[in-house]
Coordinates of C-alpha atoms in Angstrom, one line a residue:
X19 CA -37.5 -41.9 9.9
X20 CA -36.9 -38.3 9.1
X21 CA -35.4 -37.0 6.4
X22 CA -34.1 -33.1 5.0
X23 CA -35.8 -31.4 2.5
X24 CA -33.3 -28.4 1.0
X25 CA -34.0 -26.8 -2.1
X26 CA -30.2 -25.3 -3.3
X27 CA -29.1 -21.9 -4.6
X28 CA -29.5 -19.5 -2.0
X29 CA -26.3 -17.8 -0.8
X30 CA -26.0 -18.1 2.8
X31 CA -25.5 -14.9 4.8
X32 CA -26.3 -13.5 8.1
X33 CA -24.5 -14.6 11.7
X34 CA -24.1 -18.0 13.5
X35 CA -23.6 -18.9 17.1
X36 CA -21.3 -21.9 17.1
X37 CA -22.1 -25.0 19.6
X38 CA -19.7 -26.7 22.4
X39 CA -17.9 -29.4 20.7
X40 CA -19.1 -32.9 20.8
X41 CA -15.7 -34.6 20.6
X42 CA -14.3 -32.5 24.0
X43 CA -17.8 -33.1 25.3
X44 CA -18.3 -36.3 25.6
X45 CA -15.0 -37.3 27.4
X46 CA -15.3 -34.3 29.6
X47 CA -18.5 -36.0 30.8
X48 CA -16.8 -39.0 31.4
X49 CA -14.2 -37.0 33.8
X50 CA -17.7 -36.8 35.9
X51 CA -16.7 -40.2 36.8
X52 CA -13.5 -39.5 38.6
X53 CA -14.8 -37.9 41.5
X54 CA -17.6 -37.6 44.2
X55 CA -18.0 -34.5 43.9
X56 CA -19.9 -32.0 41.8
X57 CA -18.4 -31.1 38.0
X58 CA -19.9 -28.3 36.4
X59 CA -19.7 -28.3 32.6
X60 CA -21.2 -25.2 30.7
X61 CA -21.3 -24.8 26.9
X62 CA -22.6 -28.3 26.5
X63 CA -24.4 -28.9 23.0
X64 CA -27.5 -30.2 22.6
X65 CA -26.9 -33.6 21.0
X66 CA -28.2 -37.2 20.8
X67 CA -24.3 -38.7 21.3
X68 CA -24.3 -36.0 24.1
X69 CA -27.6 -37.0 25.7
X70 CA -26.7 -40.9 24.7
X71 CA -23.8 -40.1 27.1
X72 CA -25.6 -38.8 29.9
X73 CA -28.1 -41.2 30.3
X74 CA -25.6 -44.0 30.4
X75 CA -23.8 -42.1 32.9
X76 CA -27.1 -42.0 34.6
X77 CA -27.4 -45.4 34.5
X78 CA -24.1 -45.6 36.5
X79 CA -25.2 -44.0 39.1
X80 CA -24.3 -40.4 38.3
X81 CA -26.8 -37.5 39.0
X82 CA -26.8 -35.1 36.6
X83 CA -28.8 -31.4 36.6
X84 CA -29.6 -29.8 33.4
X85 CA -29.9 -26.0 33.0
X86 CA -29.5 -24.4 29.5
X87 CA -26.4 -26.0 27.5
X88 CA -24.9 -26.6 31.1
X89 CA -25.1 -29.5 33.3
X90 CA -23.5 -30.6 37.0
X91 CA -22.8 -34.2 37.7
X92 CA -22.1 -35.8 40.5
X93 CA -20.4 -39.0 40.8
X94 CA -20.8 -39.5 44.8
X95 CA -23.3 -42.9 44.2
X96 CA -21.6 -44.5 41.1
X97 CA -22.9 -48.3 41.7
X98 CA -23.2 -50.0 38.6
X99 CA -19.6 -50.2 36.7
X100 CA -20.6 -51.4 33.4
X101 CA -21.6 -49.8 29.9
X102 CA -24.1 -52.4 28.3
X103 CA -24.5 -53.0 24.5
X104 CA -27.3 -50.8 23.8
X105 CA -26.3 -47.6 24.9
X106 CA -22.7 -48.2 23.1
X107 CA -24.1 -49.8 20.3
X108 CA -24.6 -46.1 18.6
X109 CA -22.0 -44.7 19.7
X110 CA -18.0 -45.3 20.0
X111 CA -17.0 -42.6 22.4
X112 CA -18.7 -44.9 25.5
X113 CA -15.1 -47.0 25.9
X114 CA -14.5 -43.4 27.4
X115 CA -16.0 -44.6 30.9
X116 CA -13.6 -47.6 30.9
X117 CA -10.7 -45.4 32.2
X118 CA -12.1 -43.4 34.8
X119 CA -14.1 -46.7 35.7
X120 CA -11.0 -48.6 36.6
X121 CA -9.0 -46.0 37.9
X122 CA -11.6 -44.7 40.4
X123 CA -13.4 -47.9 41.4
X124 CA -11.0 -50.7 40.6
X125 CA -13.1 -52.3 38.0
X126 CA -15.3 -51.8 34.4
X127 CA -17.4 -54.1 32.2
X128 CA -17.5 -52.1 28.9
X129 CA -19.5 -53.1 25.8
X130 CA -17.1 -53.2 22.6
X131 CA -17.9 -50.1 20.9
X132 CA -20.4 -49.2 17.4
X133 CA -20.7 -46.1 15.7
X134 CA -20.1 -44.9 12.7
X135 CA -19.0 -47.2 10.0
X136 CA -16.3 -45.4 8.8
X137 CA -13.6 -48.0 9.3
X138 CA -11.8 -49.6 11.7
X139 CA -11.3 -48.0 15.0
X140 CA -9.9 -50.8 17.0
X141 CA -10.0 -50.8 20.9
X142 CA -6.9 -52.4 21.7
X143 CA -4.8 -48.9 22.2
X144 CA -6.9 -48.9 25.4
X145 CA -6.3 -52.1 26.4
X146 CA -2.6 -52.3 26.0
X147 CA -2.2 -49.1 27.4
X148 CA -4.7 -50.4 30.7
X149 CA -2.3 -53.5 31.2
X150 CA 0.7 -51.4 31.0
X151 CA -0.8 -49.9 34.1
X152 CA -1.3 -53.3 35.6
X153 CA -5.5 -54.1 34.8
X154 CA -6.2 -57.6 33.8
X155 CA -8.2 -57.7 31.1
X156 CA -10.1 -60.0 29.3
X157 CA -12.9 -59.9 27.0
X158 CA -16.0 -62.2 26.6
X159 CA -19.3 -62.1 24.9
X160 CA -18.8 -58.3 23.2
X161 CA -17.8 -57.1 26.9
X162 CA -14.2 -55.7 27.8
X163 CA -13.6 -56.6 31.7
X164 CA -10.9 -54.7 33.6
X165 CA -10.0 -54.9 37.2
X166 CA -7.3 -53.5 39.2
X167 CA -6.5 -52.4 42.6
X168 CA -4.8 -49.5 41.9
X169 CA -3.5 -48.6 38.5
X170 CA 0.6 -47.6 37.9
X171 CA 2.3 -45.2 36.3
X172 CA 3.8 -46.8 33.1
X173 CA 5.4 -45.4 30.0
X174 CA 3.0 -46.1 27.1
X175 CA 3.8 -45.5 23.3
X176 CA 0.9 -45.4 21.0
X177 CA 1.4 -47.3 17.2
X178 CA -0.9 -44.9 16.2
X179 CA -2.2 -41.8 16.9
X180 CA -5.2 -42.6 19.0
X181 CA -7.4 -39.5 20.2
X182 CA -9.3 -41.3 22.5
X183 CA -6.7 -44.0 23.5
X184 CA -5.2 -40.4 24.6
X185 CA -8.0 -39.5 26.6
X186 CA -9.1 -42.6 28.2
X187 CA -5.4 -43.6 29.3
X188 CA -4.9 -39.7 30.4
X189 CA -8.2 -40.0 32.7
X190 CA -7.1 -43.5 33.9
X191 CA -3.5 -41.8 34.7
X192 CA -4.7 -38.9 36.6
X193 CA -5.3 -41.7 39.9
X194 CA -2.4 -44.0 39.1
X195 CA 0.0 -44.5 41.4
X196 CA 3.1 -42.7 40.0
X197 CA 3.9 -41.3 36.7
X198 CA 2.2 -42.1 33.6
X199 CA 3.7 -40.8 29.9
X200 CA 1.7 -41.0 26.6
X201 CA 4.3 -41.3 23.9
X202 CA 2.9 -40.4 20.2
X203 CA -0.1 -38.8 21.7
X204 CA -3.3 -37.0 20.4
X205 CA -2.6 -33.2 19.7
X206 CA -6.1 -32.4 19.2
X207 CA -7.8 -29.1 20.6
X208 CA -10.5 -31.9 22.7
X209 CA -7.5 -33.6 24.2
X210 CA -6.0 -30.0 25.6
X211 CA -9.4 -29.4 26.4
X212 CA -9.6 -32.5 28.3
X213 CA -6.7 -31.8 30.3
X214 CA -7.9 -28.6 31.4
X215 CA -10.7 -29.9 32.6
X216 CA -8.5 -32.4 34.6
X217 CA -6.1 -30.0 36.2
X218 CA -9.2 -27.9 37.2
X219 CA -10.4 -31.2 38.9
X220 CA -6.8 -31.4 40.8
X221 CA -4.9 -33.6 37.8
X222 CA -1.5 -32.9 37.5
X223 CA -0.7 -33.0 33.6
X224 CA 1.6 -31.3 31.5
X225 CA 2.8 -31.8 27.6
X226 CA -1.0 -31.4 26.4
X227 CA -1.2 -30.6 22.7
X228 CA 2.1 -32.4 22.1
X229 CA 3.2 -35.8 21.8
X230 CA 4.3 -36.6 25.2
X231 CA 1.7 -36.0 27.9
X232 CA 3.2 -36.4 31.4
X233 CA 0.6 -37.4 34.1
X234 CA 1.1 -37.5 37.9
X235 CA -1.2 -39.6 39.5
X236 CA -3.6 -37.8 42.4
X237 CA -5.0 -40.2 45.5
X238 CA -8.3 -37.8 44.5
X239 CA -9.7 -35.4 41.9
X240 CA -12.0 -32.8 43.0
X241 CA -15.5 -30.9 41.8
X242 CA -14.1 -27.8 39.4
X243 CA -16.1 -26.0 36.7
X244 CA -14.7 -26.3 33.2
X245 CA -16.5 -24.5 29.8
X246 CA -16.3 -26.8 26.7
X247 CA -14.3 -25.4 23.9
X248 CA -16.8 -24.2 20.6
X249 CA -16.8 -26.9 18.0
X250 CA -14.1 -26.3 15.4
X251 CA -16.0 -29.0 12.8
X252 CA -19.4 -27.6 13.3
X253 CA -17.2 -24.2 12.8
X254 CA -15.5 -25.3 9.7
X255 CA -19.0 -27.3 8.2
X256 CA -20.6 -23.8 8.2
X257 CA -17.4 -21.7 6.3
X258 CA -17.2 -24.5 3.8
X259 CA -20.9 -24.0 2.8
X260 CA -21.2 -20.2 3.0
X261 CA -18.0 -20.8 0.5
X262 CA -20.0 -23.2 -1.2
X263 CA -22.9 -21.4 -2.0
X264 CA -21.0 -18.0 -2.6
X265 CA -22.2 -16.1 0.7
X266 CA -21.0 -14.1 3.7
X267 CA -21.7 -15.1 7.5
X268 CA -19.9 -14.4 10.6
X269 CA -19.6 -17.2 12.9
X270 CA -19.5 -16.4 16.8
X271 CA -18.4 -18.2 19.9
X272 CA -15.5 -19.9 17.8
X273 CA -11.7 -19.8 17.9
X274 CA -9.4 -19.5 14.6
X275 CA -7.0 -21.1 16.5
X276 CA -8.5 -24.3 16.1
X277 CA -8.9 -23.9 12.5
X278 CA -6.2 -23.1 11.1
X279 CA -5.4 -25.5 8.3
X280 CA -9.3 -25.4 7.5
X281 CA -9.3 -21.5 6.8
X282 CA -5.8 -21.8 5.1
X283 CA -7.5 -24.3 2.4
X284 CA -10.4 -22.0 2.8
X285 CA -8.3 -18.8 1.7
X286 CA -6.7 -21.2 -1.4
X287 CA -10.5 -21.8 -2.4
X288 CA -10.8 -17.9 -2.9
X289 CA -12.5 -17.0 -0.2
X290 CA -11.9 -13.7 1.9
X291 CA -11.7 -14.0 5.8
X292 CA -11.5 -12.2 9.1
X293 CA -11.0 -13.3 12.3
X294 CA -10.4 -12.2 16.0
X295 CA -10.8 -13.9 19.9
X296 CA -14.0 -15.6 19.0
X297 CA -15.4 -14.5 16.0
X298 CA -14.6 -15.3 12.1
X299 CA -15.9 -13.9 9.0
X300 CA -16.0 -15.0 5.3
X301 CA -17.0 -13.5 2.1
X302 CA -17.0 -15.8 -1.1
X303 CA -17.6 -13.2 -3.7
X304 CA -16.5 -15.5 -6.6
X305 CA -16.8 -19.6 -7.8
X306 CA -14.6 -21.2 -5.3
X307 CA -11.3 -23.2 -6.6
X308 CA -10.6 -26.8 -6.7
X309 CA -8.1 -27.4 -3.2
X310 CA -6.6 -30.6 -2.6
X311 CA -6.7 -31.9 0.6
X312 CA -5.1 -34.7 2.5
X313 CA -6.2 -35.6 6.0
X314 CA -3.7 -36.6 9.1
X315 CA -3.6 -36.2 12.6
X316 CA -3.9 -33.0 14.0
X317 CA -2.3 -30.2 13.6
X318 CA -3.1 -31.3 9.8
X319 CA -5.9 -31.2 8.2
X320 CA -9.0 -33.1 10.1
X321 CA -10.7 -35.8 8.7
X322 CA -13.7 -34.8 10.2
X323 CA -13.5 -31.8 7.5
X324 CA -12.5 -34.1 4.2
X325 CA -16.2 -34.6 3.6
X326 CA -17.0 -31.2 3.2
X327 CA -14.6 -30.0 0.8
X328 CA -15.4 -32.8 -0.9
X329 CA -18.8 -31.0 -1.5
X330 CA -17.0 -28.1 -2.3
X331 CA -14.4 -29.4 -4.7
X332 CA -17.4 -30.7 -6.3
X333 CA -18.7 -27.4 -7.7
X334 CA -15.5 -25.2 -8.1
X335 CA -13.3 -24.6 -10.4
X336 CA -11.0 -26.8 -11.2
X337 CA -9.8 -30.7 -10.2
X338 CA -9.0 -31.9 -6.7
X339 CA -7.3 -34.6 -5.0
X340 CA -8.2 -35.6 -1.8
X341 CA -6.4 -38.7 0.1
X342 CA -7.7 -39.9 3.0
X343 CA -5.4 -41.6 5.7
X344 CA -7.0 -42.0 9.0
X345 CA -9.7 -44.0 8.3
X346 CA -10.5 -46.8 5.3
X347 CA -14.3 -46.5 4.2
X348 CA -14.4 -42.7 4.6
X349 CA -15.8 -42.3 1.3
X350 CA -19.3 -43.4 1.3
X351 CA -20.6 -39.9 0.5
X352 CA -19.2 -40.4 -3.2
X353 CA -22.0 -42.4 -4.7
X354 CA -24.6 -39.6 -3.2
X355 CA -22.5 -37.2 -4.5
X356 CA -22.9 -38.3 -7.6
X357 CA -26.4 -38.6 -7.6
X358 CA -26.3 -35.2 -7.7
X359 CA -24.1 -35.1 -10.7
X360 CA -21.0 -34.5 -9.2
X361 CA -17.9 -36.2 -11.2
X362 CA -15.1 -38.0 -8.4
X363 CA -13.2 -41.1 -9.3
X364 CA -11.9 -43.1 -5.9
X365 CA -8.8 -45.4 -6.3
X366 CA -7.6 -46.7 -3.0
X367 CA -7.8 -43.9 -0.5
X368 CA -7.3 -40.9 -3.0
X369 CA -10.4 -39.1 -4.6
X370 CA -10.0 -37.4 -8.0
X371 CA -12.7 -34.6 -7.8
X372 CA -13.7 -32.8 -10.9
X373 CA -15.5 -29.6 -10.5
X374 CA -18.7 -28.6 -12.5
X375 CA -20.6 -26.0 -12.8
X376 CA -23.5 -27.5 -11.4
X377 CA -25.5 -30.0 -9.0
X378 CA -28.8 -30.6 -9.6
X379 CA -31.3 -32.0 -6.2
X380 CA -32.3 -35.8 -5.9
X381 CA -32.9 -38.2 -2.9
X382 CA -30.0 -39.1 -1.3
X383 CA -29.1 -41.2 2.1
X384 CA -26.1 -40.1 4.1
X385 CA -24.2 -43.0 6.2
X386 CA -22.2 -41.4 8.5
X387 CA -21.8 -38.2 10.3
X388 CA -19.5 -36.0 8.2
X389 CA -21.0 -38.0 5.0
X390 CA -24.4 -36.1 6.5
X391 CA -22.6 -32.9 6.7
X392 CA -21.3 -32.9 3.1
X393 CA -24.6 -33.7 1.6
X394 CA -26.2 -30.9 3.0
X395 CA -23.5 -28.4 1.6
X396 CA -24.1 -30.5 -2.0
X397 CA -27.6 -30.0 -1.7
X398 CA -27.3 -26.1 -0.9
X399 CA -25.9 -25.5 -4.1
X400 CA -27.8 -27.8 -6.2
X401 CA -30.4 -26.5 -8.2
X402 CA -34.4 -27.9 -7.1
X403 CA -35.3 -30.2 -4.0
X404 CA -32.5 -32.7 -2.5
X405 CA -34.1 -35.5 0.4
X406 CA -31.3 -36.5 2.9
X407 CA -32.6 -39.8 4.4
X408 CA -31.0 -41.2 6.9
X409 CA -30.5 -37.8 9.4
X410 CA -30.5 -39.4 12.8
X411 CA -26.3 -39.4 12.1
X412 CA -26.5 -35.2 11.5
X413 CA -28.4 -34.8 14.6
X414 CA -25.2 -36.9 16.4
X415 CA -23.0 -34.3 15.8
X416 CA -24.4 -30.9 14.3
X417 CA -26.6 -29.4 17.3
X418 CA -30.2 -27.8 15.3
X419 CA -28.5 -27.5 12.3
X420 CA -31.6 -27.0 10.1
X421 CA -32.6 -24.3 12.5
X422 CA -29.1 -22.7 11.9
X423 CA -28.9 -23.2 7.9
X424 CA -32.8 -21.7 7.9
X425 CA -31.6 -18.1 9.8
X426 CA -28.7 -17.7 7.1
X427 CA -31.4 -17.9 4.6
X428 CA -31.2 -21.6 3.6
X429 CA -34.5 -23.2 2.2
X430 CA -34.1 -26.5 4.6
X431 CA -37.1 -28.2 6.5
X432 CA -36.7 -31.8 8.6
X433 CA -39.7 -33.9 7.2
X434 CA -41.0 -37.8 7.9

């Protein structure tokens, strides 16, 4: 199993390209199943949940070409309609196909989904939401089965905020017959992303990046060309640990946009930044400050991001509260943390972060993606040699990170 071998203290400094974003990725490549035609998708990042996708949609019966961090599929000989255990097993975002499966072809066997164990992500927003459109459902042995003729428009309200309930119901709703509205909808950047895709393909959607998305089924969707959106998370993982580690980088092929609430807590930690169309700068000239953070769904602050100011909090200035609400067991990076001498008390879903002055390197194991991305900021600012076992969860999600960290001067090597 490989590990990360980083040896802290070096500012980081210098310029980053920032990667397409996994999370509008990989239901964007699940849109290739809505159509016979050819869907061109460009700014694609190289990722194991991104090539995990592909290959299951390969085993559908989708043809996909590769070029360089672009890809065309074509969906014209889609003729197996199932999504078995071991290629969902790793990976949640798979119940994407079950949407666009049953919508397009009248019928999906879909493995119930793994993934990170970051807490419960239960399924049954997609289900309900499928029935409401008239699927039968019913699931046996692990497997979700859906059939239906033709799905119908139906007004569906959401308990909670689901981002890919949003996506896969959205999908599904673009060949419904009739209307379909999302009540209490995703308002993430991936779900607009999403949509755009769509309405290039022929979908007609409106209320994207609201609460009430508005869909009008389509007797077809078409080919179209669509570039992903830049990865706000990757974005924001590499300003908190320039900020971290007191440096300067610009980051390009990003949108502040889509960030906002990250820099804003960035600014509050002292640092300096710039921004314009696709570009942002910081400058950390100073110890950063202790911000509190508290995680919702979007346009607050993203869970996705809670990790990493975690790492942050833990070296500056200051004590921090951070509350977690979207998800129960998100806070599995605090033992490794402390291994590294930070000092956070947990009660419940709240974190009480108490800054020192320093981290010092030891082995550590991260257990879930964003858990990953927080020990490598720890372990940038500690002082000697911190082992991250476990990477195979940073390679998910953070596209040659090491190769990245290692241009803006960070010691890092990948090791066995």
């Amino acid at each position: 199993m490989q590990k990360l071998a980083i040896i802290g203290g070096t500012p980081l400094r210098g310029e980053v390209r920032i990667s397409g974003a996994k999370n509008a990725a990989l239901p964007i490549l699940c849109a290739g199943l809505l159509t016979a035609d050819d869907l061109h998708l460009t700014n694609l990042p190289d990722l194991h949940d991104v090539i995990t996708m592909r290959r299951l949609l390969e085993q559908m019966g989708i043809v996909a070409t590769l070029g360089e961090s672009e890809i065309t599929l074509n969906g014209t000989h889609v003729n197996k309609l199932e999504a078995p255990y071991d290629m969902v097993k790793t990976m949640r975002a798979a119940i994407l196909v079950l949407g666009p499966l049953v919508a397009r072809f009248g019928e999906a066997k879909v493995s119930l989904p793994g993934g990170c164990a970051i807490g419960s992500r239960p399924v049954n927003l997609h289900i309900k939401g499928l029935e409401a459109m008239g699927a039968e459902i019913s699931i046996e042995h692990g497997y979700i089965h859906a059939k239906a003729k033709r799905l119908k428009g139906a007004r569906i309200f959401f308990d909670i905020v689901s981002v890919t309930g949003t996506e896969n119901l959205m999908m599904a709703a673009a060949l419904a017959d009739g209307v379909t509205v999302l009540e209490n909808s995703a308002r993430e950047p991936e779900v607009i992303d999403l949509a755009d895709c769509l309405r290039a393909m022929g979908a007609k959607i409106t209320g994207d990046g609201t609460d009430t998305i508005t869909i009008t089924g389509v007797e077809k969707l078409n080919g179209a060309s669509h570039r992903i959106m830049p990865d706000r998370i990757e974005s924001g993982t590499f300003l908190v640990a320039a900020a971290a580690t007191g440096g300067s980088i610009t980051l390009t092929n990003t949108r502040a946009d889509i960030l906002e609430t990250v820099l804003e807590k960035l600014a509050e930690a002292g640092a300096k930044i710039e921004v314009n169309a696709d570009m942002i700068r910081l400058d950390m000239s100073a110890r950063p400050k202790s911000v509190n953070v508290r995680t919702a769904p979007h346009p607050a602050f993203p869970t996705d991001m809670q990790a990493q100011f975690m790492a942050l909090n833990c070296i500056a200035d200051g004590t921090a509260m951070v509350v977690e609400t979207i998800f129960e067991n998100r806070f599995m990076h605090v033992q490794e943390l402390r291994r590294l001498g930070a000092q956070i008390d947990v009660e419940g879903n709240t974190a009480l972060v108490r800054g020192v002055e320093r981290l010092e390197g030891a082995a550590v194991m991260a257990t879930d993606l964003r858990a990953s991305a927080s020990l490598v900021i720890a372990a940038l600012v500690a002082q000697g040699e911190t082992v991250i076992d476990r990477i195979y969860h940073l390679d998910r999600g953070y596209e040659h990170i090491e190769a990245k960290l290692s241009k803006l001067g960070a010691q890092i090597r990948r090791i066995k």
